[in-house]
PDB file of C-alpha atoms and ligand atoms in Angstrom:
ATOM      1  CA  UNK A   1      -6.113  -9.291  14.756  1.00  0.00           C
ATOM      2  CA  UNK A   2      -6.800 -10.955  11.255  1.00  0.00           C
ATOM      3  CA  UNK A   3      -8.876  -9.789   8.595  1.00  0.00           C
ATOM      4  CA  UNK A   4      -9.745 -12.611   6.459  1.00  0.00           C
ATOM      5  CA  UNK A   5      -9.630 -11.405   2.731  1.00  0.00           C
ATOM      6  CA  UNK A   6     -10.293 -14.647   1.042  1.00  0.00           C
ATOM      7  CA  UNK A   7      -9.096 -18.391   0.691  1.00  0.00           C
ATOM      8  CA  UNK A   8      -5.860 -17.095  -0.134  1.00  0.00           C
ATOM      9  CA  UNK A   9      -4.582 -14.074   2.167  1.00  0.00           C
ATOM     10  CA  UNK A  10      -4.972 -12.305   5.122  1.00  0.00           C
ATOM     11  CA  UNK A  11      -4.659  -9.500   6.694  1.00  0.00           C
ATOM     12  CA  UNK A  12      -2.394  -9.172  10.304  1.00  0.00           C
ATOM     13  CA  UNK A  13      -0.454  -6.492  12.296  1.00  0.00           C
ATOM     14  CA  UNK A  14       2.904  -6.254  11.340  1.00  0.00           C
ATOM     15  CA  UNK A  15       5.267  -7.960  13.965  1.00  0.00           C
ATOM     16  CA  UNK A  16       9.320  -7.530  14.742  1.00  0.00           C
ATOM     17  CA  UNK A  17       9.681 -10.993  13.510  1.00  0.00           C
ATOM     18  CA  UNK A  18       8.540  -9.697   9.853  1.00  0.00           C
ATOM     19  CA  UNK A  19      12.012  -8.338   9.359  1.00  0.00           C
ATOM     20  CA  UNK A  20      13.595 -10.804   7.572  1.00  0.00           C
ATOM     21  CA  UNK A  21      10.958 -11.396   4.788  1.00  0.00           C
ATOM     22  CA  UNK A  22      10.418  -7.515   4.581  1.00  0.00           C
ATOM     23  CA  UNK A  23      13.766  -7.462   3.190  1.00  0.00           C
ATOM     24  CA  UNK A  24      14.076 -10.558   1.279  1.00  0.00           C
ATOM     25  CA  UNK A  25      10.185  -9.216  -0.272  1.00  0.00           C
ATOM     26  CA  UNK A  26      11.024  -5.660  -0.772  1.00  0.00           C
ATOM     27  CA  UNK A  27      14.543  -5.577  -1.863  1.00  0.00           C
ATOM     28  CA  UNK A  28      13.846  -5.718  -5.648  1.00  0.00           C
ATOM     29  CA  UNK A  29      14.347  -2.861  -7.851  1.00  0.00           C
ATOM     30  CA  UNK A  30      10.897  -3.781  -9.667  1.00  0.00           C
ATOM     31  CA  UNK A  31       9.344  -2.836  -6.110  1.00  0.00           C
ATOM     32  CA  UNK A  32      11.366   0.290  -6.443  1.00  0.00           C
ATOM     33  CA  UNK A  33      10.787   1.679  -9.681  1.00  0.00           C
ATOM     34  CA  UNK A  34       7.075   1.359  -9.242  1.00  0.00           C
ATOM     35  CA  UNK A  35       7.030   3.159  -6.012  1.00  0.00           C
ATOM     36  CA  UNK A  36       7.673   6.917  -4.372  1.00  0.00           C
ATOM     37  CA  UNK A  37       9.191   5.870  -1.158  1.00  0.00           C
ATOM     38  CA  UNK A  38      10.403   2.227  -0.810  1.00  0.00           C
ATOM     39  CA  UNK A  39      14.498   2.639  -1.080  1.00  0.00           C
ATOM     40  CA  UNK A  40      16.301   0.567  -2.972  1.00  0.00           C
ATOM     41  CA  UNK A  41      18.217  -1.609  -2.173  1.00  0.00           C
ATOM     42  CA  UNK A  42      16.157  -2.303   1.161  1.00  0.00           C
ATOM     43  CA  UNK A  43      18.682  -3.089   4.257  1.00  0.00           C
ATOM     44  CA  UNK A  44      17.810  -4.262   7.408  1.00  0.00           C
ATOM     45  CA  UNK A  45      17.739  -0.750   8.799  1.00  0.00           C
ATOM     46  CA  UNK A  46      15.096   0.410   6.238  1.00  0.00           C
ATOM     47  CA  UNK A  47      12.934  -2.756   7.694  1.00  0.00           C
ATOM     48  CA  UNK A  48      13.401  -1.209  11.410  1.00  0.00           C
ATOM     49  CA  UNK A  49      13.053   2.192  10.420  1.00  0.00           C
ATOM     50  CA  UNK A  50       9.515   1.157   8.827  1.00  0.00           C
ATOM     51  CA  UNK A  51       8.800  -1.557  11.595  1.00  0.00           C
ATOM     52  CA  UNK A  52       9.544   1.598  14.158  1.00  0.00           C
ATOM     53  CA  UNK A  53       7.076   3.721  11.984  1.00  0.00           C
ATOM     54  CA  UNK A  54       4.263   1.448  11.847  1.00  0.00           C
ATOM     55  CA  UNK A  55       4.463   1.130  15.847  1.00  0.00           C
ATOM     56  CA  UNK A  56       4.582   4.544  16.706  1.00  0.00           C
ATOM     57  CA  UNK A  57       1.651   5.051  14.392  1.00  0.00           C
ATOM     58  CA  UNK A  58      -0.408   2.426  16.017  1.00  0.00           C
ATOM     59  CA  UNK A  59       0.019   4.079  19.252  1.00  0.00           C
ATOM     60  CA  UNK A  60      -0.671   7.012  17.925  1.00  0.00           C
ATOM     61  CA  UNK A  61      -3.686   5.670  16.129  1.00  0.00           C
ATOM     62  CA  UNK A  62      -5.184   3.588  19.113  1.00  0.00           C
ATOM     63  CA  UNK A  63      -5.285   0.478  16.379  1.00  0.00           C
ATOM     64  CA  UNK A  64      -3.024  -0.549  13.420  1.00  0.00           C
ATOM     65  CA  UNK A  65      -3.737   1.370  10.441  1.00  0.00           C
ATOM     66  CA  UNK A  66      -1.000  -1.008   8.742  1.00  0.00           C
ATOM     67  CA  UNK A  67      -1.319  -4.719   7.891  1.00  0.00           C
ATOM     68  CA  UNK A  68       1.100  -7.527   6.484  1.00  0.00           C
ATOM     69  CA  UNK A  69      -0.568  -9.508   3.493  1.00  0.00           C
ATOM     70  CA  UNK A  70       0.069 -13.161   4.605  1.00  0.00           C
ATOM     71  CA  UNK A  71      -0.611 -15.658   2.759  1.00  0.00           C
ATOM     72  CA  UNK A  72      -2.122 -19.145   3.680  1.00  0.00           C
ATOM     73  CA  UNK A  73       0.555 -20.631   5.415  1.00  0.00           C
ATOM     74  CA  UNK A  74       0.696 -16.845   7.381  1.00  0.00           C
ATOM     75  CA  UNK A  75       3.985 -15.733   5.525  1.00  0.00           C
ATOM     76  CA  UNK A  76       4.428 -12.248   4.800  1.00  0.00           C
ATOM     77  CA  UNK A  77       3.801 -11.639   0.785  1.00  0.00           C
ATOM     78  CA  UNK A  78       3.332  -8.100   1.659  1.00  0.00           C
ATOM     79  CA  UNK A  79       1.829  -4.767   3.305  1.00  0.00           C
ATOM     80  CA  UNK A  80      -0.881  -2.183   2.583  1.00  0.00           C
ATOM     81  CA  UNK A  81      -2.276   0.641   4.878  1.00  0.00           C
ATOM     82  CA  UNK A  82      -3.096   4.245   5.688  1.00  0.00           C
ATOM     83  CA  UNK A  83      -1.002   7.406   5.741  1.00  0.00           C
ATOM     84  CA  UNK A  84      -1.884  11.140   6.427  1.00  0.00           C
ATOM     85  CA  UNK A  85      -4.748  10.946   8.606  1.00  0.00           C
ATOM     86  CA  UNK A  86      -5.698  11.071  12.251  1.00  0.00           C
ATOM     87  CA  UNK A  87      -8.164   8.003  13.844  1.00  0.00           C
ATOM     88  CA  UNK A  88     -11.648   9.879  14.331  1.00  0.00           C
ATOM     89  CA  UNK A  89     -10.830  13.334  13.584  1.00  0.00           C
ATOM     90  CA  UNK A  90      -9.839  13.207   9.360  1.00  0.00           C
ATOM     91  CA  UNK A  91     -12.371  12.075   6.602  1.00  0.00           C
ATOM     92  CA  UNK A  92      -9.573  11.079   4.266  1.00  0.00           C
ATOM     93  CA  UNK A  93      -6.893   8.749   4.320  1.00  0.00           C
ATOM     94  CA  UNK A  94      -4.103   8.085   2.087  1.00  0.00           C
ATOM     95  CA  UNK A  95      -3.749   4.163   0.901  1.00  0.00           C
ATOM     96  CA  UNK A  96      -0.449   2.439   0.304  1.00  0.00           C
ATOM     97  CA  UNK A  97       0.414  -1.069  -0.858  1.00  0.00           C
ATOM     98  CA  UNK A  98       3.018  -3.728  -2.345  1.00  0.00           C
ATOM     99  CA  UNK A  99       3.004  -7.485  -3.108  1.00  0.00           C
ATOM    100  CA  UNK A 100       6.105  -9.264  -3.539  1.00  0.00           C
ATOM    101  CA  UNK A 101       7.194 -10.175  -7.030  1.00  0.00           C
ATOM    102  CA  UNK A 102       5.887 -13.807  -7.323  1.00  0.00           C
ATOM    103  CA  UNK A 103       2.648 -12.855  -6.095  1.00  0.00           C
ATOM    104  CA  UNK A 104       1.814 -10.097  -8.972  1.00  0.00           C
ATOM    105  CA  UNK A 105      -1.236 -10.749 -11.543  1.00  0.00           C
ATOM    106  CA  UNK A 106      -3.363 -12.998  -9.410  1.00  0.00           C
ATOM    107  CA  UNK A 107      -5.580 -10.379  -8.283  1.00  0.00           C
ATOM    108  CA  UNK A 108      -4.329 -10.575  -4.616  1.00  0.00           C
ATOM    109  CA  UNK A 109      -3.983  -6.708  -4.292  1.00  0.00           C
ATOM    110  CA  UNK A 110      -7.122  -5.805  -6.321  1.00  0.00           C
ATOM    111  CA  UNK A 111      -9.159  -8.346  -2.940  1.00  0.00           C
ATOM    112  CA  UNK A 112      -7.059  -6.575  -0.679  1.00  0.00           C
ATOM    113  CA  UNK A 113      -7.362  -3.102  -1.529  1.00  0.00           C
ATOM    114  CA  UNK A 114     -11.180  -3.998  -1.732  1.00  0.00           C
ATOM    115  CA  UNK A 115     -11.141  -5.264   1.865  1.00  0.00           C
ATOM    116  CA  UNK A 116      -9.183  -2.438   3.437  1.00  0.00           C
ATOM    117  CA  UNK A 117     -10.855   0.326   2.124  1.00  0.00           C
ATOM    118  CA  UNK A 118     -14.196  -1.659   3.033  1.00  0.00           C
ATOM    119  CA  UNK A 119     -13.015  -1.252   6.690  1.00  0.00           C
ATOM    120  CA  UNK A 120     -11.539   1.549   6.484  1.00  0.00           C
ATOM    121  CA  UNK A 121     -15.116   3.705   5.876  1.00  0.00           C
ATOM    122  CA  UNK A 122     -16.787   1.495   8.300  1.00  0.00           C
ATOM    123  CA  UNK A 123     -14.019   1.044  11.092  1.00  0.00           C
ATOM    124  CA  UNK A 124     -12.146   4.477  10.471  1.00  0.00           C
ATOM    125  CA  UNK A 125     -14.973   6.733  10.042  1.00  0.00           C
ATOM    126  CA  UNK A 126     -13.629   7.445   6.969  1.00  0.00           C
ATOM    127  CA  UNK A 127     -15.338   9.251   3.839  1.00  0.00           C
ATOM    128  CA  UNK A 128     -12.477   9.773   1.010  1.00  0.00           C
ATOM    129  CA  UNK A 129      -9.896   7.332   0.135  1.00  0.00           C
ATOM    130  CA  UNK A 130      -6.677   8.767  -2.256  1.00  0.00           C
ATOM    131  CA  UNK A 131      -3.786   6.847  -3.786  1.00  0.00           C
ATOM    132  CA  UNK A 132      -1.034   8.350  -5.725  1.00  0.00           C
ATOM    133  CA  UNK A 133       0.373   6.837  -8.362  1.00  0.00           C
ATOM    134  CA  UNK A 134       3.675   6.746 -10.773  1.00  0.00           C
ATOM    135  CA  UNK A 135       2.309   7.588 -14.269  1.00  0.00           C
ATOM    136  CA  UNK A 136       3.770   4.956 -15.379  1.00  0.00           C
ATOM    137  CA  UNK A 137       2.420   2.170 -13.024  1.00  0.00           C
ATOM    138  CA  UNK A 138      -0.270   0.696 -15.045  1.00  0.00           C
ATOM    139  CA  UNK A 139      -1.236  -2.444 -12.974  1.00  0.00           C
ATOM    140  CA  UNK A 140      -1.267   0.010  -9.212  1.00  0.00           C
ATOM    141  CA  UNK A 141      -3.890   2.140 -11.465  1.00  0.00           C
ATOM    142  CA  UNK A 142      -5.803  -0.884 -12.417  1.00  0.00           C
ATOM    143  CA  UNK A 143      -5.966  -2.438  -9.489  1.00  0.00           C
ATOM    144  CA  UNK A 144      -7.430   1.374  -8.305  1.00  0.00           C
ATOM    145  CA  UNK A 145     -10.014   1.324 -11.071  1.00  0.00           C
ATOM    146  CA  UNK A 146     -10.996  -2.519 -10.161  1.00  0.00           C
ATOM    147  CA  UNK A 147     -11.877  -1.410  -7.203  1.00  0.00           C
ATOM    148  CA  UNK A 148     -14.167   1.447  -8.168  1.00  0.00           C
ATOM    149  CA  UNK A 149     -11.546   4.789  -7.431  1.00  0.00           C
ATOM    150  CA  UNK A 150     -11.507   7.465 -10.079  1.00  0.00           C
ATOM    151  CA  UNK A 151      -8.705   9.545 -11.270  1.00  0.00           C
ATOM    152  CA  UNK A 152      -9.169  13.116  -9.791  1.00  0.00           C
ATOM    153  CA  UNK A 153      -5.524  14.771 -10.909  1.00  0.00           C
ATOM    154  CA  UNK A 154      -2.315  14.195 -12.404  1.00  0.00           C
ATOM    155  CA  UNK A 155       0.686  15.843 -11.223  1.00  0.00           C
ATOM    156  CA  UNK A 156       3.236  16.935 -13.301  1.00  0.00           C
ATOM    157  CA  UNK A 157       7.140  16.972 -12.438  1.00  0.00           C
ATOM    158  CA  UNK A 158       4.781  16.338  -8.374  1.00  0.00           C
ATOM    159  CA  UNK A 159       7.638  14.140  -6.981  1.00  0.00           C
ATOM    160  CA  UNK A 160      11.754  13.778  -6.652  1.00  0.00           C
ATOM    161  CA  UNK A 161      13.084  10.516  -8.046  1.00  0.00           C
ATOM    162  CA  UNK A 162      16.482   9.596  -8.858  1.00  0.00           C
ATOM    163  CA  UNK A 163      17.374  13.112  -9.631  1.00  0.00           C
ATOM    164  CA  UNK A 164      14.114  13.884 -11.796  1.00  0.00           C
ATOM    165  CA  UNK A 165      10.762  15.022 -11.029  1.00  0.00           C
ATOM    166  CA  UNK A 166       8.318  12.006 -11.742  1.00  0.00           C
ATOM    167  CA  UNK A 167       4.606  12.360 -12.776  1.00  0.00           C
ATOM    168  CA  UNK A 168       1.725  11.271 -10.489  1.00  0.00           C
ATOM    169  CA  UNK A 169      -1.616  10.128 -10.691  1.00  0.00           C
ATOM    170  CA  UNK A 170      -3.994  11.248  -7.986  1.00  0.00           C
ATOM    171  CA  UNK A 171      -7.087   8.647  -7.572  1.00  0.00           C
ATOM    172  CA  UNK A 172      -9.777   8.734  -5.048  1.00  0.00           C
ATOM    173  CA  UNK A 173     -12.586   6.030  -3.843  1.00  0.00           C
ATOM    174  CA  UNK A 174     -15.400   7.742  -2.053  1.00  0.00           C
ATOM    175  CA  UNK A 175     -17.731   6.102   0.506  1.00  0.00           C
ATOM    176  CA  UNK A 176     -20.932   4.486  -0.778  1.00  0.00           C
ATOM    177  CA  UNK A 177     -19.339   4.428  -4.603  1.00  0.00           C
TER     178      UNK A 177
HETATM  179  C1  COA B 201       0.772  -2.889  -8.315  1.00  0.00           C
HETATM  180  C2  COA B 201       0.576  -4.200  -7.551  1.00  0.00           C
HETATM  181  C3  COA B 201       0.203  -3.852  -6.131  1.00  0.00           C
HETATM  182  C4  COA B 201      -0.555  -4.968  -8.207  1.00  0.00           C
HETATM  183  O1  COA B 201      -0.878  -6.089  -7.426  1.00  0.00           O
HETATM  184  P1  COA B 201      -1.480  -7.400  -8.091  1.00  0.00           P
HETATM  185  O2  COA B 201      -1.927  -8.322  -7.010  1.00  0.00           O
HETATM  186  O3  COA B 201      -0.515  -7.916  -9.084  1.00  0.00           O
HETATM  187  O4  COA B 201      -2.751  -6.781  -8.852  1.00  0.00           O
HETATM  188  P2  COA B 201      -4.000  -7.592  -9.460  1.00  0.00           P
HETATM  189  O5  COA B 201      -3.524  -8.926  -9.920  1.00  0.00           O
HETATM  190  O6  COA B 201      -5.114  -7.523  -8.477  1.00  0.00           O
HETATM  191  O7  COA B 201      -4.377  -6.666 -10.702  1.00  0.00           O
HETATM  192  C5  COA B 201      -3.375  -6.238 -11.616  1.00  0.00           C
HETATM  193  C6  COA B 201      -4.035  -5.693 -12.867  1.00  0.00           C
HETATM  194  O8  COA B 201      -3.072  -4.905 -13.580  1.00  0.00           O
HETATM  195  C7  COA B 201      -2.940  -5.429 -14.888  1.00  0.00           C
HETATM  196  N1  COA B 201      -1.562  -5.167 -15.304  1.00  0.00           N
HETATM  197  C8  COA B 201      -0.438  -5.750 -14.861  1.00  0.00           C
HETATM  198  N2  COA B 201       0.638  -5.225 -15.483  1.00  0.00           N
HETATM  199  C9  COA B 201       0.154  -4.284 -16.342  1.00  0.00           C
HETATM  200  C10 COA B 201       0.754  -3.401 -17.268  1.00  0.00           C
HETATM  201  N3  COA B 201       2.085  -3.356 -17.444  1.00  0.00           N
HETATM  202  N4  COA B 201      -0.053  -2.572 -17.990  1.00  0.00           N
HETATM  203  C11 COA B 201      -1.395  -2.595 -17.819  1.00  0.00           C
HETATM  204  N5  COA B 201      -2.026  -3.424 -16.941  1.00  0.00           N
HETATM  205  C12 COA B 201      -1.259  -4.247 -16.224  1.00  0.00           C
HETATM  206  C13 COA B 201      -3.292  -6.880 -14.765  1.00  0.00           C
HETATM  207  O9  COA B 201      -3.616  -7.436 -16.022  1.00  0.00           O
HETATM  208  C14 COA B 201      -4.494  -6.776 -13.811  1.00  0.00           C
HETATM  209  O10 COA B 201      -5.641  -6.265 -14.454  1.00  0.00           O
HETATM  210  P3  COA B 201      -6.822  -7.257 -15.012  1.00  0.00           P
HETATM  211  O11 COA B 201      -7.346  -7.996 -13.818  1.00  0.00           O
HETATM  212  O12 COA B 201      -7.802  -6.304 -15.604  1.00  0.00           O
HETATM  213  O13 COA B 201      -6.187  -8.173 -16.011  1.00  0.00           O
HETATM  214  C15 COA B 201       1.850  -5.078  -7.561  1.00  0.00           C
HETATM  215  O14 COA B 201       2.230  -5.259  -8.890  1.00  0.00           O
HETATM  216  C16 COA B 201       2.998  -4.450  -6.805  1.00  0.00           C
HETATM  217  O15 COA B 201       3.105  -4.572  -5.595  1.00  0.00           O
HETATM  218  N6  COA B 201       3.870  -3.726  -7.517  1.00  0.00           N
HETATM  219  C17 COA B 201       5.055  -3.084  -6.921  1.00  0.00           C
HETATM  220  C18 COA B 201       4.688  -2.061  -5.872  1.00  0.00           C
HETATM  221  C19 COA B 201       3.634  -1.094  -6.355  1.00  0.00           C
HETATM  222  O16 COA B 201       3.541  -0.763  -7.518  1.00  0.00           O
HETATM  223  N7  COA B 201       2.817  -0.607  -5.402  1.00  0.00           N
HETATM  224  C20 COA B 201       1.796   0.374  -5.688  1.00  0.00           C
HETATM  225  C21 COA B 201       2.373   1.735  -5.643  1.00  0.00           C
HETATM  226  S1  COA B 201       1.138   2.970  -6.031  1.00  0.00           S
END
């Protein structure tokens, strides 16, 4: 399956043989400090451990729900999908998403988070997309705004992190906005 997002990336199922760049993409403390739940540093097992996830969830789900970001020579520059719901039985979905360093300020996540929530209300039946955010992620929130969601919460002291409780934004796109 490929979801064409533009000129410059795509959209794919994730595949075994993304391993390697997973790591070499995601094991950057930049990637980690923005983040709630990508570990740091990021080891081979943490790549099988979420390569394990994302299959069992596709079974589960009857259809990926997860995509790599490829770029145009197909390499993996990164990964955005759903959490939290179940395929024809929830109305809302929790997005996810991360671009690899050299890729950030192009506007490659602001297309792609455009594109998957676009199919996502028309393949997943889907009325109410949420992200959550660190408060202090500034271009994850603008890419959010860019793409039409609107900030319904903020969470105080809402998740662990390094042995503090981290503040969270809570924004939400709904369908037809
Ligand atoms: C957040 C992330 C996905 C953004 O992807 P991206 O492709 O760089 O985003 P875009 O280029 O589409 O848009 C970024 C916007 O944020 C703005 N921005 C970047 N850094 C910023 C900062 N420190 N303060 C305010 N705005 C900032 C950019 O100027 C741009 O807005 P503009 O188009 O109005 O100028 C990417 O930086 C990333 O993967 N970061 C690490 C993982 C992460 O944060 N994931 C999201 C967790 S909720």
């Amino acid at each position: 399956m490929k979801i064409v997002v533009n000129d410059q990336v795509h959209l794919s199922e994730v595949r075994s043989s993304d391993k390697p760049a997973l790591v070499e993409q995601l094991n950057d403390k930049e990637i980690y400090d923005r983040t709630l739940r990508i570990p740091y540093p990021y080891t081979d097992t943490n790549a099988e451990e979420w390569l394990a996830v994302v299959a069992k969830t596709t079974q589960q789900q009857g259809r990926p729900v997860h995509w790599a970001i490829r770029n145009a020579e197909d390499h993996l520059i990164g990964a955005c999908g759903f959490n939290d719901f179940q395929m024809g039985k929830s109305h809302r979905a929790e997005i996810g998403y991360l671009l690899a360093k050299p890729y950030w300020n192009q506007g490659i996540m602001t297309a792609v988070v455009q594109m998957a929530c676009q199919y996502a209300f028309e393949e997943f039946g889907l009325v109410k997309i949420t992200a959550q955010v660190r408060s202090e992620n500034m271009a994850s929130a603008r890419v959010l705004e860019k793409c039409g969601f609107e900030q319904e919460g903020y969470f105080r002291k809402h998740f662990p992190k390094d042995g503090k409780f981290i503040d969270v934004r809570l924004f939400a796109l709904l369908k037809g906005d």
